[in-house]
Every structure is written in structure tokens, then in C-alpha cells.
Coordinates of C-alpha atoms in Angstrom, one line a residue:
M140 CA 102.4 150.0 85.5
G141 CA 100.8 152.0 88.3
G142 CA 98.5 152.2 91.3
G143 CA 100.2 149.3 93.1
R144 CA 98.5 146.8 90.7
K145 CA 100.3 143.5 90.2
M146 CA 101.4 143.1 86.6
I147 CA 99.9 140.1 84.8
V148 CA 101.1 138.5 81.6
G149 CA 98.9 136.1 79.6
G150 CA 100.2 133.8 76.9
N151 CA 97.5 132.9 74.4
W152 CA 98.6 129.9 72.4
K153 CA 95.4 130.1 70.3
C154 CA 95.0 127.0 68.0
N155 CA 98.7 126.3 67.8
L156 CA 101.3 123.6 68.6
D157 CA 101.2 119.8 68.5
K158 CA 101.8 117.7 71.6
A159 CA 105.6 117.7 71.2
K160 CA 105.9 121.5 70.7
A161 CA 103.5 122.2 73.6
A162 CA 105.8 120.0 75.8
A163 CA 108.9 121.9 74.6
L164 CA 107.2 125.2 75.3
V165 CA 106.4 124.1 78.9
E166 CA 110.0 123.2 79.3
M167 CA 111.0 126.7 78.3
L168 CA 108.4 128.2 80.6
N169 CA 109.7 126.2 83.5
A170 CA 112.9 128.1 83.2
V171 CA 111.3 131.6 83.2
D172 CA 111.7 133.6 86.4
V173 CA 108.2 135.2 86.9
G174 CA 109.5 137.5 89.6
A175 CA 106.8 139.7 91.0
A176 CA 104.5 139.2 88.0
E177 CA 101.5 136.9 87.6
V178 CA 101.7 134.7 84.6
V179 CA 98.8 132.8 83.0
V180 CA 99.1 130.6 79.8
C181 CA 96.2 129.5 77.6
P182 CA 96.9 126.3 75.8
V183 CA 94.7 124.5 73.3
A184 CA 92.0 122.8 75.5
I185 CA 93.1 119.2 74.6
H186 CA 96.6 120.0 75.8
I187 CA 95.6 121.5 79.2
P188 CA 96.0 118.3 81.3
M189 CA 99.5 117.7 79.9
V190 CA 100.5 121.3 80.5
Q191 CA 99.0 121.3 84.0
S192 CA 100.9 118.2 85.0
T193 CA 104.3 119.5 83.9
L194 CA 104.2 123.3 84.2
K195 CA 105.7 124.8 87.3
K196 CA 103.1 126.0 89.9
D197 CA 103.9 129.7 89.8
I198 CA 102.4 129.9 86.3
S199 CA 98.7 129.4 86.1
V200 CA 96.7 127.8 83.3
A201 CA 93.6 129.2 81.5
C202 CA 91.1 127.8 79.1
Q203 CA 90.6 129.9 76.0
N204 CA 86.8 129.7 76.2
C205 CA 83.8 128.3 78.1
N206 CA 80.1 128.3 77.7
F207 CA 77.3 130.0 79.7
T208 CA 75.0 127.1 79.9
G209 CA 76.8 124.6 82.1
M210 CA 77.0 120.9 81.4
G211 CA 74.4 119.3 79.1
A212 CA 73.6 118.6 75.5
Y213 CA 75.9 121.2 74.1
T214 CA 78.1 119.4 71.6
G215 CA 81.6 120.8 71.3
D216 CA 81.4 123.1 74.3
I217 CA 83.4 123.3 77.6
A218 CA 81.5 124.2 80.7
A219 CA 82.8 126.4 83.5
E220 CA 82.0 123.4 85.8
H221 CA 84.5 121.3 83.8
L222 CA 87.2 123.9 84.4
V223 CA 86.5 124.0 88.1
D224 CA 86.5 120.2 88.3
M225 CA 89.9 120.1 86.5
E226 CA 91.3 122.8 88.7
I227 CA 91.8 125.3 85.9
P228 CA 91.5 128.7 87.6
W229 CA 91.3 131.1 84.6
V230 CA 89.3 131.4 81.4
L231 CA 89.7 133.8 78.5
I232 CA 86.5 135.4 77.3
G233 CA 85.7 137.8 74.5
H234 CA 88.8 137.5 72.3
S235 CA 88.3 139.3 69.0
E236 CA 88.7 136.0 67.1
R237 CA 85.7 134.6 69.1
R238 CA 83.8 137.8 68.4
T239 CA 84.6 137.8 64.7
Y240 CA 84.8 134.2 63.6
F241 CA 82.2 132.7 66.0
K242 CA 79.9 135.7 66.2
E243 CA 80.0 136.0 70.0
D244 CA 78.3 139.3 70.7
D245 CA 78.3 141.6 73.8
E246 CA 75.1 140.0 75.2
M247 CA 76.6 136.4 74.9
L248 CA 79.9 137.5 76.4
A249 CA 78.2 139.1 79.4
K250 CA 76.4 135.8 80.0
K251 CA 79.7 134.0 79.8
L252 CA 81.4 136.3 82.2
E253 CA 78.5 136.2 84.7
Y254 CA 78.4 132.4 84.5
A255 CA 82.1 131.9 84.8
L256 CA 82.3 134.2 87.8
S257 CA 79.4 132.4 89.5
K258 CA 81.4 129.2 89.3
G259 CA 84.4 130.8 90.9
L260 CA 86.6 131.2 87.9
K261 CA 88.9 134.2 87.2
V262 CA 88.5 135.8 83.8
I263 CA 90.6 137.7 81.3
F264 CA 87.9 139.7 79.4
C265 CA 89.0 141.1 76.0
I266 CA 87.9 144.3 74.3
G267 CA 89.2 146.3 71.4
E268 CA 88.5 148.2 68.2
Q269 CA 88.9 147.4 64.5
K270 CA 91.3 149.4 62.3
E271 CA 88.5 151.5 60.7
E272 CA 87.1 152.3 64.1
R273 CA 90.6 153.6 65.3
E274 CA 90.9 155.6 62.1
N275 CA 87.4 157.2 62.4
G276 CA 87.9 158.1 66.0
T277 CA 85.4 155.8 67.6
T278 CA 87.8 153.6 69.6
M279 CA 86.3 154.5 73.0
D280 CA 82.7 154.2 71.7
V281 CA 83.5 150.6 70.8
C282 CA 85.3 149.8 74.0
K283 CA 82.5 151.3 76.1
K284 CA 79.9 149.3 74.2
Q285 CA 81.9 146.1 74.8
L286 CA 82.0 146.9 78.5
E287 CA 78.5 148.3 79.1
Q288 CA 76.9 144.9 79.9
V289 CA 79.8 143.7 82.1
V290 CA 81.0 146.8 83.9
K291 CA 79.1 146.0 87.1
M292 CA 80.7 142.6 87.2
L293 CA 84.2 143.8 87.2
D294 CA 85.6 142.5 90.5
P295 CA 89.3 143.4 90.4
E296 CA 90.1 140.3 92.4
K297 CA 88.5 138.1 89.7
V298 CA 88.5 140.0 86.3
V299 CA 91.3 141.4 84.2
I300 CA 90.6 143.5 81.2
A301 CA 92.7 142.9 78.1
Y302 CA 92.6 145.8 75.7
E303 CA 93.6 144.5 72.3
P304 CA 93.3 146.8 69.2
V305 CA 92.2 144.2 66.6
W306 CA 94.3 145.8 63.9
A307 CA 97.4 145.1 66.0
I308 CA 96.8 141.4 66.6
G309 CA 99.2 139.2 64.7
T310 CA 99.8 142.0 62.1
G311 CA 103.1 143.3 63.4
L312 CA 101.4 146.7 63.9
V313 CA 101.5 147.9 67.5
A314 CA 99.7 150.8 69.2
T315 CA 102.1 153.6 69.9
P316 CA 102.8 154.0 73.7
E317 CA 100.7 157.2 73.5
Q318 CA 97.8 155.3 71.9
A319 CA 98.0 152.4 74.4
Q320 CA 98.2 154.7 77.4
D321 CA 95.5 157.1 76.2
T322 CA 93.1 154.3 75.5
Q323 CA 93.7 152.4 78.6
K324 CA 93.4 155.6 80.7
S325 CA 90.1 156.3 79.0
I326 CA 88.9 152.7 79.7
R327 CA 89.8 153.2 83.4
E328 CA 88.0 156.5 83.5
Y329 CA 84.9 154.9 82.0
I330 CA 85.0 152.1 84.6
S331 CA 85.4 154.8 87.3
S332 CA 82.2 156.5 86.2
A333 CA 80.2 153.3 85.3
A334 CA 81.3 151.1 88.2
S335 CA 83.3 153.0 90.9
P336 CA 86.6 154.8 91.3
D337 CA 87.7 152.0 93.6
V338 CA 87.1 149.4 91.0
A339 CA 88.8 151.5 88.3
A340 CA 91.9 152.0 90.5
K341 CA 92.2 148.3 91.3
I342 CA 91.2 146.6 88.0
R343 CA 94.2 145.4 85.9
I344 CA 94.2 146.3 82.2
Q345 CA 96.5 144.4 79.9
Y346 CA 97.6 145.6 76.5
G347 CA 97.6 143.1 73.6
G348 CA 98.6 143.3 70.0
S349 CA 102.0 142.3 68.6
V350 CA 103.8 142.7 71.9
N351 CA 107.3 141.4 71.6
A352 CA 110.7 141.6 73.3
K353 CA 111.6 144.9 71.5
N354 CA 108.5 146.9 72.6
C355 CA 107.5 145.4 75.9
N356 CA 109.7 147.5 78.2
E357 CA 108.4 150.8 76.9
L358 CA 104.8 149.6 77.0
A359 CA 105.2 148.1 80.5
A360 CA 106.3 151.4 81.9
L361 CA 103.0 153.1 81.0
P362 CA 100.9 154.0 84.1
D363 CA 97.7 152.4 82.9
V364 CA 99.3 149.2 81.3
D365 CA 99.2 146.4 83.9
G366 CA 100.7 143.7 81.8
F367 CA 100.1 142.0 78.4
L368 CA 98.1 139.4 76.7
V369 CA 100.6 137.9 74.2
G370 CA 99.8 135.9 71.1
G371 CA 102.5 134.8 68.7
A372 CA 105.4 135.8 71.0
S373 CA 104.1 133.6 73.7
L374 CA 105.2 130.6 71.6
K375 CA 108.8 131.9 71.4
P376 CA 111.7 132.3 73.8
E377 CA 111.1 136.0 73.8
F378 CA 108.1 135.4 76.1
A379 CA 110.6 135.3 78.9
D380 CA 111.7 138.9 78.1
I381 CA 108.1 140.0 78.1
V382 CA 107.6 138.4 81.6
K383 CA 110.8 140.1 82.8
A384 CA 109.6 143.5 81.7
C385 CA 106.6 143.0 84.0
S386 CA 108.4 141.3 86.9
A387 CA 110.3 144.1 88.5

């Protein structure tokens, strides 16, 4: 938390919840005081209309993915134009699960970001290293490579970076406060040199990876952590505690 940047908390529901459980989660979220924070939730695509229609208006909705080709003969895809038409303001791009399981590479993700921004969407763009890359000291090499093709597109009004060390996602392992701060400071320094100091000062960088009610306050106090992208805990009541940590 630093530089006057507004804290932002994302809840990534991934491929979870049936209709009844999604409705119950919305009911819980409607009781959450977002305070000064910005809050965005990412439901399963098929649940988005239901969530939109019942979720209070000071929490935004994001889609977990979109294509870079627009509408057309692209079976199974969701176009940025669909999101705009459905008044869904945000999209999540580059999550490690998309990179790993669906082989979305840096070139494809740069095309997705460019296309989404061209249609007026706001984007949470995910980066992060694997466990072996953390252990062999190449974390920033990985993060720089994942940012190289998009760094000139990083409009702080429209793009949020989510730094998620892949080894900490859903594992219960969490980057230490020192690891999170050092890495996110280095990411900001890279953006300063590759884009501009102004962009680096204004861009919001979330931390993601087993964030929960017990560790969120310490992490939220770090100067280069501007909020969280939350997975498993976004499906639980403790998500309210995580929002509270960012809402002061």
C-alpha cells in the first residue's frame, strides 16, 4: 500500500460453485463493506448474468477470460465485444492456469490485452514464476519476459498487474512479506525503465497466492502491494476480512 494508489481486491472464483452456492456467495458479498477499496469478482462465465443482477453495485464483475479475435467462428470462446455488450467492465488475462493448462503464451496474451483494451475493457493481467524459477533465482527474469510484450500497454487507469508466484497458488504456501515486497518493487522498477516512471508510480500491483484472513493485513501494509487477487479464500467468509485489510 503506497503512492496514493487505490487498493484493489479481486476474487477469482475459477471453475467453482453451482448456481445455489454462487447465489449464497453473492448474498455474503452484499454484506461486505468495501470501504475505500475497489473490489472485483470473477465468477464462472455462465453465472455472470445472475451475479450481475443480484450483486451490489459497488462490487464490479469480471470475466475470467476473453479472446483476441472478436466475434465469429470461434467455438467455445467469449469475445471482448460480448463483455462490453453485457456491461462487464473487467476481464482477467494471463492467469497461470491459462498459461499452463491452455498453453497461452506471452505473444497470445499480449494480443488479448491489446484487443481487450481496444474495446474499452479494464484488465487484471497476471504474471508469476514457478517454484523452480524462484529457487534458482530467475524470478525477475520470468516476470520481465511475461511483461516485455505488454509493458507499453500498461495504462494505470485500465490495467492492474497481479503478481502470483505459481508455487503459492492453492498450495497453502505464501511468499514471505519480504519476497512479495522485493519482487513487486522490482516489477515496478522494471516498468519504470521499460515504460515510464509515471506509469510505474501509478500502476497497481496485486499480490496473489494463498492470501487469507491470517496473512492479509501484513501483506496489505507493504508499500508495493496494492491489493490482492484471491482464489480459494474468495469463496469463503474470510474474503470480507481480506477486503477490510485493503479498505482503510
